[in-house]
Coordinates of C-alpha atoms and ligand atoms in Angstrom, one line a residue:
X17 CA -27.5 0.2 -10.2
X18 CA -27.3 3.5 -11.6
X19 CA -29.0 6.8 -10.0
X20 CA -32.2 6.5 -11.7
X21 CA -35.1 6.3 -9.5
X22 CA -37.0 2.7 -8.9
X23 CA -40.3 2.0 -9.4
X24 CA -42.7 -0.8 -7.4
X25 CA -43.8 -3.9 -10.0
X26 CA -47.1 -3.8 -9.3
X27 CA -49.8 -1.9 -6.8
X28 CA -50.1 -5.3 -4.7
X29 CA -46.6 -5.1 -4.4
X30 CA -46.4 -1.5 -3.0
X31 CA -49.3 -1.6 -0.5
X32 CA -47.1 -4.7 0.7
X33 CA -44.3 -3.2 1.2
X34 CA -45.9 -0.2 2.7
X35 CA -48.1 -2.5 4.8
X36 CA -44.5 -4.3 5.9
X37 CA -43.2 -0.5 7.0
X38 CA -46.1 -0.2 8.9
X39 CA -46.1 -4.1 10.7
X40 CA -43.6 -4.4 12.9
X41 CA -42.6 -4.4 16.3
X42 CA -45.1 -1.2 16.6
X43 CA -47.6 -3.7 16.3
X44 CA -46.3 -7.2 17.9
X45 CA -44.0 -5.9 20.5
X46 CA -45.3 -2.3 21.5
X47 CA -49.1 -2.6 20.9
X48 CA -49.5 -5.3 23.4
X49 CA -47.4 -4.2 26.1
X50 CA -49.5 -0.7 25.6
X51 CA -52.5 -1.9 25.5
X52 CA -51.8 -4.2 29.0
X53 CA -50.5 -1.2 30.4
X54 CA -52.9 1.5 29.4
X55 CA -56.2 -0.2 30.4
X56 CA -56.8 -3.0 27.6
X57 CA -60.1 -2.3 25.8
X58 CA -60.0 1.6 26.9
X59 CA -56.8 1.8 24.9
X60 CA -58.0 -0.4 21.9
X61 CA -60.9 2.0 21.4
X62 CA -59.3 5.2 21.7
X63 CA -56.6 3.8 19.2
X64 CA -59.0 2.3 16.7
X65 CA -60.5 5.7 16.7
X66 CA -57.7 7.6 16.1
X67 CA -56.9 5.6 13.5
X68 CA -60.3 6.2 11.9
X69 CA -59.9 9.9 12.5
X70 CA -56.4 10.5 11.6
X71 CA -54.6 7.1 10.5
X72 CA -56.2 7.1 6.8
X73 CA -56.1 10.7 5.8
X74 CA -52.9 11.3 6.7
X75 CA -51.4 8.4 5.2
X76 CA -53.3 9.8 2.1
X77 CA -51.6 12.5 2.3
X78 CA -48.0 11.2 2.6
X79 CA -48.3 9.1 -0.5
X80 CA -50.1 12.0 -2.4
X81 CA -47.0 14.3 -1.7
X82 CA -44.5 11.5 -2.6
X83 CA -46.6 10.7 -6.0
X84 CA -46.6 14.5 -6.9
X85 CA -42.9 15.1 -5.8
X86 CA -41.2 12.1 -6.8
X87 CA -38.2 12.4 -4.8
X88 CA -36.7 11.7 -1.6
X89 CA -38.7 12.8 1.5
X90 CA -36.8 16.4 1.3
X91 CA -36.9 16.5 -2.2
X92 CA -40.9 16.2 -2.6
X93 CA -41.7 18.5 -0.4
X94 CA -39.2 20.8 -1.8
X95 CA -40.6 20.0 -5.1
X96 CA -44.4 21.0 -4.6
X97 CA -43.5 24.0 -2.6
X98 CA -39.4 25.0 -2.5
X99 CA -38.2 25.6 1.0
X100 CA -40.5 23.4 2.4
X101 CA -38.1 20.5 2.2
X102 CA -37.1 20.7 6.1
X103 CA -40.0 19.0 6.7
X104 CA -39.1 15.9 4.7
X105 CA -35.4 16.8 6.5
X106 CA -37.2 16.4 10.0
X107 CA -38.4 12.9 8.9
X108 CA -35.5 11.4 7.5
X109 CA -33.3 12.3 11.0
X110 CA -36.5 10.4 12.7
X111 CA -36.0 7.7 10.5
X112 CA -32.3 7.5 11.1
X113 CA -32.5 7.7 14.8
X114 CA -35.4 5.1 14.9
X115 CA -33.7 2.7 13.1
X116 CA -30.5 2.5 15.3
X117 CA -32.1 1.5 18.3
X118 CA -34.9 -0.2 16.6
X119 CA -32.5 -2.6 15.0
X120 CA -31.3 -3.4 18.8
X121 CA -34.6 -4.9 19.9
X122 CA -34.5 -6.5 16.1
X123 CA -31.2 -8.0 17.6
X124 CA -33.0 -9.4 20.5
X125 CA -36.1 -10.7 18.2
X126 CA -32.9 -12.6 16.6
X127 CA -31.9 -14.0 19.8
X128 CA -34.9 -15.6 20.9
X129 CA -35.2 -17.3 17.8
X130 CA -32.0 -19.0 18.8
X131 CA -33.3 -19.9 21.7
X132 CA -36.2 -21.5 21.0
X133 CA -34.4 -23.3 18.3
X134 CA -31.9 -24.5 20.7
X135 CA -34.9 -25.9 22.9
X136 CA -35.6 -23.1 24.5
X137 CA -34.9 -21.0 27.5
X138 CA -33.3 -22.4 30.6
X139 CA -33.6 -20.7 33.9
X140 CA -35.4 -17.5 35.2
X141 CA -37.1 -15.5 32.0
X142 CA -36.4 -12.3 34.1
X143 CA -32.9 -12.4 34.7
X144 CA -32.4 -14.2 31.4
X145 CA -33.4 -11.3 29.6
X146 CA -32.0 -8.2 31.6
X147 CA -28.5 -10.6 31.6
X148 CA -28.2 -10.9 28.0
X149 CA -29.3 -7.6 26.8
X150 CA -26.8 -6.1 29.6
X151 CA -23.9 -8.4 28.3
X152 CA -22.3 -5.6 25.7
X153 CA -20.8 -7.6 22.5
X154 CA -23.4 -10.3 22.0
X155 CA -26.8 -7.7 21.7
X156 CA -24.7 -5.6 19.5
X157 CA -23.8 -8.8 17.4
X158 CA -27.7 -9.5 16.8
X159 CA -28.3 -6.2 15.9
X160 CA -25.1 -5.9 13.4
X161 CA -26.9 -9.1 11.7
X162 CA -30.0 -7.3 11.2
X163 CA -28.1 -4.5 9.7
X164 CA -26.3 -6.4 7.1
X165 CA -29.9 -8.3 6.2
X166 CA -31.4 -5.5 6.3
X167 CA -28.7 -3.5 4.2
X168 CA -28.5 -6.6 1.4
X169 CA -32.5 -6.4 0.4
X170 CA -32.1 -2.1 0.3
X171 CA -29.1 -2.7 -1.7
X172 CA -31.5 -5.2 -4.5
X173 CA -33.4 -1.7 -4.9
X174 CA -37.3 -1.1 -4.9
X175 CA -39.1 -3.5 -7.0
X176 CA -35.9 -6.3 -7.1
X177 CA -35.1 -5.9 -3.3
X178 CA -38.3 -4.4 -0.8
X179 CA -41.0 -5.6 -2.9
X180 CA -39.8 -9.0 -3.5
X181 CA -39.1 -9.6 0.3
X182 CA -42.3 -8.0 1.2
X183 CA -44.3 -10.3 -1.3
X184 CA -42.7 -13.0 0.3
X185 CA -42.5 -11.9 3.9
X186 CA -46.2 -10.5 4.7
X187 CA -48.4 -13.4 3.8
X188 CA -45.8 -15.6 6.0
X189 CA -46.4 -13.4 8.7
X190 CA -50.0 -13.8 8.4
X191 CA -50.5 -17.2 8.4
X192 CA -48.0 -17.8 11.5
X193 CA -50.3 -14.9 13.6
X194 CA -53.3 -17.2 13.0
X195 CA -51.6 -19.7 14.1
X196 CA -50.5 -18.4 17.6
X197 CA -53.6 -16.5 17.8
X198 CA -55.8 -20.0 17.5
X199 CA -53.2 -21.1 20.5
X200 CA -54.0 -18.4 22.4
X201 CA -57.6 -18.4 22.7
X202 CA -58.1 -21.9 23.3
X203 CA -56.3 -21.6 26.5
X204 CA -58.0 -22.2 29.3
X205 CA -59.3 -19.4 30.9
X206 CA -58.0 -17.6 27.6
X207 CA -61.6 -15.6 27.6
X208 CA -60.5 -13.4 30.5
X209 CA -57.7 -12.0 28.0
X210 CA -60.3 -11.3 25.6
X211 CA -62.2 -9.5 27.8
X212 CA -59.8 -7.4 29.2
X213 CA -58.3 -6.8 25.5
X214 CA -61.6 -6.0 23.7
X215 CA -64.0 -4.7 26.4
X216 CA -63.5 -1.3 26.7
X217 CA -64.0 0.1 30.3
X218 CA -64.6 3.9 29.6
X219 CA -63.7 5.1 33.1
X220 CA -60.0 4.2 32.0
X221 CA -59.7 6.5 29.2
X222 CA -57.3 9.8 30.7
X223 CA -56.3 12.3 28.5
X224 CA -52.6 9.8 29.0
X225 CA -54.0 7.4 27.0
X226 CA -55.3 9.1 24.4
X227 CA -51.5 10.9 24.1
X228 CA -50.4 6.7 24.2
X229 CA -52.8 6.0 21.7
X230 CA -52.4 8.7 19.3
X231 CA -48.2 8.4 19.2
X232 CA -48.8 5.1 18.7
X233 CA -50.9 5.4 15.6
X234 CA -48.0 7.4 14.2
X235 CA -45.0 4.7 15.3
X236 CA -47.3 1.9 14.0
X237 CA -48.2 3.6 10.6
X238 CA -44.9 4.7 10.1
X239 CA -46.3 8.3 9.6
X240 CA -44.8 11.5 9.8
X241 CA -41.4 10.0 8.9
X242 CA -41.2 10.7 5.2
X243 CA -41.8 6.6 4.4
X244 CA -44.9 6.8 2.8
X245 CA -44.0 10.0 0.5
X246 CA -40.6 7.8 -0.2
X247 CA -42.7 4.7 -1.1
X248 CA -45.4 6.7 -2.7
X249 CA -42.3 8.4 -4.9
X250 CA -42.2 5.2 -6.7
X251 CA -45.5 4.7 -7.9
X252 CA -46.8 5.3 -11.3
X253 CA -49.5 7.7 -11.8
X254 CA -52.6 5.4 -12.0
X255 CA -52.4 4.2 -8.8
X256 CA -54.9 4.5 -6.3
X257 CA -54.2 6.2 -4.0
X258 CA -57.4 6.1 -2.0
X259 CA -57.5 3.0 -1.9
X260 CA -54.0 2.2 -0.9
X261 CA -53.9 4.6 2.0
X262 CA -57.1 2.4 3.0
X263 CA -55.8 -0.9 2.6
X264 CA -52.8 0.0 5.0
X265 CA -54.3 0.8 8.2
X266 CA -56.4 -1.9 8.2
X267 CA -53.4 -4.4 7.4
X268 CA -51.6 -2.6 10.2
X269 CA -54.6 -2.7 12.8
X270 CA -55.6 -6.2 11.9
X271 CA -52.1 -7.2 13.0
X272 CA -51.9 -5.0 15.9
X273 CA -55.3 -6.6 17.0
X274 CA -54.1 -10.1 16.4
X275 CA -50.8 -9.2 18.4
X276 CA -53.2 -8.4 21.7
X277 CA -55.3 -11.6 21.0
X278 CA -52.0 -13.6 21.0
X279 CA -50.8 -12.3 23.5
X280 CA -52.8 -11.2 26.2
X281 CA -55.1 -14.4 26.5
X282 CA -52.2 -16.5 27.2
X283 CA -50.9 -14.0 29.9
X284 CA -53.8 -14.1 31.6
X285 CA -54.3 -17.7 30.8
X286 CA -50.9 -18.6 33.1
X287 CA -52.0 -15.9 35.3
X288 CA -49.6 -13.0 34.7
X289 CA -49.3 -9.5 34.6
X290 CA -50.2 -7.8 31.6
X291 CA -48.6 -4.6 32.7
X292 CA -45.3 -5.8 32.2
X293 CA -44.4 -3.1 29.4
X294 CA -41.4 -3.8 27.2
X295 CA -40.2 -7.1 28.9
X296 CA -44.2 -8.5 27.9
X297 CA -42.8 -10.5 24.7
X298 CA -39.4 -11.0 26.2
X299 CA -40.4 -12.2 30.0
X300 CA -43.9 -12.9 29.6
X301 CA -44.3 -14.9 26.6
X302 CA -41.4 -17.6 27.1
X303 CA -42.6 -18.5 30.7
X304 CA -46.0 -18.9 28.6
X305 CA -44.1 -21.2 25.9
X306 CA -42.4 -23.1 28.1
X307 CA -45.8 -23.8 30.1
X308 CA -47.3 -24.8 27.0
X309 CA -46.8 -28.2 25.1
X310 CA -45.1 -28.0 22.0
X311 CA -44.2 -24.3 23.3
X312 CA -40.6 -24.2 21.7
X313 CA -42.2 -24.8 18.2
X314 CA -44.6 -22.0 18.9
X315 CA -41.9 -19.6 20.4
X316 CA -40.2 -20.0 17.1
X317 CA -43.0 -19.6 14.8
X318 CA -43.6 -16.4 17.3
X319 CA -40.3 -15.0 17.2
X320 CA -40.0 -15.4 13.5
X321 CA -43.3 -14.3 13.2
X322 CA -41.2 -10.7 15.0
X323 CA -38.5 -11.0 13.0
X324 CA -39.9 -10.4 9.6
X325 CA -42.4 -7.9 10.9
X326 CA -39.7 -6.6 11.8
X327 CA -37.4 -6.6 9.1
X328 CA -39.8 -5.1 6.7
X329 CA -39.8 -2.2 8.8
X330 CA -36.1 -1.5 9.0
X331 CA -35.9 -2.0 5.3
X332 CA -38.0 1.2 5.1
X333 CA -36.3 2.9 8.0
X334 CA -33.0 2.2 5.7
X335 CA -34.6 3.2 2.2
X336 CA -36.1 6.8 3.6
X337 CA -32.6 7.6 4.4
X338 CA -30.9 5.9 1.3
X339 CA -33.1 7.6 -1.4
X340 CA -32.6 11.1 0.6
X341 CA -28.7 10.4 -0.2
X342 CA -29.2 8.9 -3.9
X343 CA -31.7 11.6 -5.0
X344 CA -29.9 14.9 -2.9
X345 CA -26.2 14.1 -3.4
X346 CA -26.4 11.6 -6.3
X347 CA -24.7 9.0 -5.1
X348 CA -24.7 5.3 -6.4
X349 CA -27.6 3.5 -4.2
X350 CA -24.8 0.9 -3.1
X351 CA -22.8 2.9 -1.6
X352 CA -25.1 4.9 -0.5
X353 CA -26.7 1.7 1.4
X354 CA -22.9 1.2 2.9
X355 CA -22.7 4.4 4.4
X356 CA -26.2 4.5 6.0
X357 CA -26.1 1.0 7.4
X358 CA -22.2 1.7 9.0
X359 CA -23.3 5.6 10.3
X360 CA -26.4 3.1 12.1
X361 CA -23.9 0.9 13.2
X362 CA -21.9 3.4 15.1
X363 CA -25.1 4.8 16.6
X364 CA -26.4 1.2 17.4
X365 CA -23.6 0.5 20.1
X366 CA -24.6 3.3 22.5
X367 CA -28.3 2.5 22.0
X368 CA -27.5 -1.2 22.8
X369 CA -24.8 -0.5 25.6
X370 CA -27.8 1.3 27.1
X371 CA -28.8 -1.8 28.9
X372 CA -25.5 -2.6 30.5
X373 CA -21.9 -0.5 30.3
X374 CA -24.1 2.7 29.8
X375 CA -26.9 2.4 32.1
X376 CA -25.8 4.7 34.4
X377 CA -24.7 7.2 31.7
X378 CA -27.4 9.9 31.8
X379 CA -27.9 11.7 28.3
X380 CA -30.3 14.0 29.0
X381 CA -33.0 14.7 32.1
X382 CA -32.1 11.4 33.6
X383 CA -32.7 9.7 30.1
X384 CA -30.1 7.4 28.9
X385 CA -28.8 7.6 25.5
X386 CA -32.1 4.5 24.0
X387 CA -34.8 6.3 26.4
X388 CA -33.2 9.6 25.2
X389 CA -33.2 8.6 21.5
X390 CA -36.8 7.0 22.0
X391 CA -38.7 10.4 23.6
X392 CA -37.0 12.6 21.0
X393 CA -38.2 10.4 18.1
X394 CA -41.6 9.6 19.7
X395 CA -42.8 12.7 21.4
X396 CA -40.9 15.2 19.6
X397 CA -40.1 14.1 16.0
X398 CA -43.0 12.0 15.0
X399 CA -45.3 15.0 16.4
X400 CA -43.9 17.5 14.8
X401 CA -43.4 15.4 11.3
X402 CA -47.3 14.9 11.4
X403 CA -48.2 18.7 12.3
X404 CA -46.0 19.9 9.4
X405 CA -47.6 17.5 6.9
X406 CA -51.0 18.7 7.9
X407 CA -50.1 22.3 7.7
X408 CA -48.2 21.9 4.6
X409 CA -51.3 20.0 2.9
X410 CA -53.6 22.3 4.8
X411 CA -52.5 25.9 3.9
X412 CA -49.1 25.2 1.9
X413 CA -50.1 22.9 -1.1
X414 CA -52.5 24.3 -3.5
X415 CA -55.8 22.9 -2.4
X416 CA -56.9 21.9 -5.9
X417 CA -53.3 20.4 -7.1
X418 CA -54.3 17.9 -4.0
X419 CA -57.5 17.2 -5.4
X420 CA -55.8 16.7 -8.7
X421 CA -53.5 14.4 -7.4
X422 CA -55.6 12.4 -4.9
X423 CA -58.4 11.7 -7.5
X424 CA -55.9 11.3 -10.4
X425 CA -56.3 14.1 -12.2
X426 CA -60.1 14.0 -11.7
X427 CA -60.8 10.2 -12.7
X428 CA -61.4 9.3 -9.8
X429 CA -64.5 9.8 -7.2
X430 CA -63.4 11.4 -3.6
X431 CA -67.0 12.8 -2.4
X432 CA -65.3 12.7 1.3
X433 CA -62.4 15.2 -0.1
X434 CA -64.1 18.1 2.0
X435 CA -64.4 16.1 4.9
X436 CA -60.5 14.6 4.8
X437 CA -59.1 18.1 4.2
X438 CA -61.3 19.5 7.4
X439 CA -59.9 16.4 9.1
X440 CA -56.3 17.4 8.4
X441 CA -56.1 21.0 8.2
X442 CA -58.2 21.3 11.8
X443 CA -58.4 18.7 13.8
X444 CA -54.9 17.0 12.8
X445 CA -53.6 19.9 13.7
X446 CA -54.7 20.4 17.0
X447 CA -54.6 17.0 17.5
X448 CA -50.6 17.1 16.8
X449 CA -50.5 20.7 18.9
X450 CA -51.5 18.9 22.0
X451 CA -49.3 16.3 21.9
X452 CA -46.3 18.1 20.9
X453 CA -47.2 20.5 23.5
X454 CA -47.8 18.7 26.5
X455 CA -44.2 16.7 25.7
X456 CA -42.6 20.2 26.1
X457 CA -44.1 20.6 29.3
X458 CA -47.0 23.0 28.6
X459 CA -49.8 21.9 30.7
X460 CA -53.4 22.8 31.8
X461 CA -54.7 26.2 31.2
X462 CA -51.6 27.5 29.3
X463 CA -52.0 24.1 26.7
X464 CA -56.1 25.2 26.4
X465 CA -55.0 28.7 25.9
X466 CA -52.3 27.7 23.2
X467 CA -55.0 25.4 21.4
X468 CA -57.1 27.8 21.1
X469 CA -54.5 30.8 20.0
X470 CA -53.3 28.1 17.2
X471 CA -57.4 27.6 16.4
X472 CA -57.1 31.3 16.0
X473 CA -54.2 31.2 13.3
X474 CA -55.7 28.5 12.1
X475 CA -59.0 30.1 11.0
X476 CA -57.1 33.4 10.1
X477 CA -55.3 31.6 7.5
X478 CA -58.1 30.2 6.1
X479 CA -60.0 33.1 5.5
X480 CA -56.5 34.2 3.9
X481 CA -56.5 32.0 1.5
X482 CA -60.3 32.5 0.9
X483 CA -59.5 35.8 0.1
X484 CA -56.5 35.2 -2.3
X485 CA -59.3 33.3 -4.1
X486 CA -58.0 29.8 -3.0
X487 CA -61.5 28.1 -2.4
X488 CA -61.1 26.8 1.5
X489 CA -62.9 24.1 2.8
Ligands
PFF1 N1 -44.2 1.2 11.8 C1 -43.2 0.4 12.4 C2 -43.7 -0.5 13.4 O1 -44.8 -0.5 13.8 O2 -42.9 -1.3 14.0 C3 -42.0 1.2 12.9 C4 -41.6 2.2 12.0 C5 -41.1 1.9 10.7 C6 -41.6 3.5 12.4 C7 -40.7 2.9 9.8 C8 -41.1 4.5 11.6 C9 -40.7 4.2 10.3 F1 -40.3 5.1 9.5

């Protein structure tokens, strides 16, 4: 394949594979385990709002910027505005360092599949678990796999290699979450699940789980990470984009919401915790399967079900990084695909080891080298990628050239276009500010005295650009 860029087949095709960036173990693995942790219902409504609030515009604005600068994450931004490329920089090292411990917990997804295959798992769930993912070669194994899947369908290229597997993998994965969501709530006693999933008690929202909720919007929608101005770099010009940026998060919540309904139900259906946090699908659910009859056919449908979320989402951790490399130093998209995939296996073995040899081996404030790797990326990163995209489409971008490029060029209707650019030049950016702020330790008054010294800046700017006759919001 030669250095020219790719293009997606068809708009079903891209808001697949966008959707598939977006589906993954945010939404299977980390959702529920959230959610179970962080006060069930309260946490489903603060997150469904956020989503509302935030999720769509700034996924509109991601694919807008990778439309207009059809490039690379760096290369878009730098091509609306030059110098403004770090931002795009700032993703693609989130990307990079997500991916290589991501594609450990792939590894384990991998694993249980083999186990439930192989007629399921003997002995203790507990210390099944923290054995094997202590026991050094065999995790990294799992996780070397998922590279060199991963690496063969970003190899294929865009419309030959994501979108096909996408078009294949997503309607799979839907029809399997049915299925185990049918199983779930038919339990008995499944309705206590429900209840504790959807009912929202409000005296359990804390200013904690709104910070859960709204760095989990941004892991789950891959945002702030430079995949949806790659993805949105490949499409053609009559695309809409509106409509694509809504299609997404709905995909993406709908899953997340089938996830807790599989899930939780059957936890509390065999009476167990659902505060188990990241052992939930690892501890929790087997000693559910293998309580359940037929449970080895539905750990497998379950696991695969993981798997392919899964794997669409590495394939767009992979291609963020791989066009940044074939676009900035014009390098041949194969071996550009070698390079990235053997740099994440290097980085993969300290992530993996993490669990065993390197437990002990303290990176950072008492983090190991995955917890290390995981706070960076989730409270630093991912922040920080989402306050620069609202500033940059807020007061960087020329507020009509957005308009231009969100409506196509005028020929489409976008009567909300005031309201979405309030939405992202105001209260995105706060929004971001406080998270990104608390994580660095800033705390009570001194965090309400900072918010409002950046509301400050932020309404001096805009009467700025009022008067350089820009017309503001
Ligand atoms: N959104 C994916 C998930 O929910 O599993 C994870 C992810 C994919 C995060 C791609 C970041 C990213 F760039």
């Amino acid at each position: 394949m030669s250095n020219e860029r790719g293009k997606w087949g068809s708009s079903i095709g891209f808001v697949l594979a966008a959707a598939g960036s977006a589906i993954g173990l945010g939404n299977l693995w980390k959702f529920p385990y959230l959610a179970g942790k962080n006060g069930g219902g309260a946490f489903v409504l603060v997150y469904l709002s956020l989503i509302v609030i935030l999720g769509f515009s700034l996924m509109l604005g991601e694919m807008a910027i990778g439309r207009r600068g059809k490039s690379d994450a760096y290369g878009s931004y730098n091509n609306i505005k030059k110098g403004w490329g770090v931002i795009g920089v700032l993703g693609i090292l989130a990307c990079f360092l997500i991916y290589s411990y991501y594609v450990v917990i792939a590894g384990w997804i991998l694993k249980y599949i083999g186990i439930f295959v192989t007629g399921g798992l003997s002995g203790d769930p507990v210390n099944y678990f923290s054995d094997f993912i202590a026991s050094g070669t065999s995790p990294i194994i799992y996780s070397f796999v998922v590279l060199v899947v991963t690496a063969a369908i970003v190899l294929k290229g865009v419309a030959g290699g994501i979108e096909k597997a996408s078009k294949i993998m997503m309607p799979i994965l839907f029809v399997f979450m049915l299925v185990i969501v049918v199983r779930s709530v038919t339990l008995p006693n499944a309705s206590v699940g429900i209840k504790y999933f959807l009912k929202p008690d409000f005296s359990l929202i804390t200013p904690q789980v709104v910070i859960a909720a709204l760095g989990q919007v941004f892991f789950s929608l891959s945002l702030g990470m430079g995949v949806m101005v790659t993805y949105g770099s490949y499409l053609p010009s009559d695309t809409k984009l509106i409509k694509s940026a809504f299609y997404i998060p709905v995909l993406d919540t709908a899953i997340a919401l089938l996830a807790g309904l599989a899930i939780l139900p059957a936890v509390f259906s065999f009476g167990l915790e659902p505060t188990a946090g990241p052992g939930l699908i690892f501890i929790t659910l087997p000693k559910v399967f293998s309580a359940m009859p037929f449970g080895n056919i539905f750990g497998i449908i379950f696991f695969l079900l993981v798997l392919f979320a899964a794997l669409t989402s590495t394939i767009s951790l992979l291609e963020v990084v791989v066009s940044f490399v074939v676009d900035q130093f014009k390098m041949d998209r194969k071996k550009a695909t070698l390079l990235v995939s053997v740099l994440i296996g290097i980085l993969a073995i300290p992530n993996s080891n993490s669990f065993g040899s390197m437990a002990d081996v303290k990176v950072f404030f008492g983090m190991n080298f995955f917890d290390f790797l995981g706070y960076v990326t989730d409270n630093l990163l991912l922040p920080a990628g989402g306050l620069f995209l609202c500033i940059f489409i807020g007061f960087v971008w020329n507020r009509d050239e957005v308009k231009k490029e969100i409506t196509n060029d005028g020929e489409i209707e976008f009567p909300m276009f005031s309201v979405w650019m309030i939405g992202v030049k105001y209260l995105g950016i706060q929004l971001l500010s406080l998270i990104l702020l608390q994580a660095v330790g800033v705390q009570n008054t001194a965090l309400v005295y900072a918010l409002l010294t950046i509301f400050v800046v932020q309404i001096l700017c805009g009467r700025l650009e009022g008067k350089r006759g820009v017309k503001t919001v």
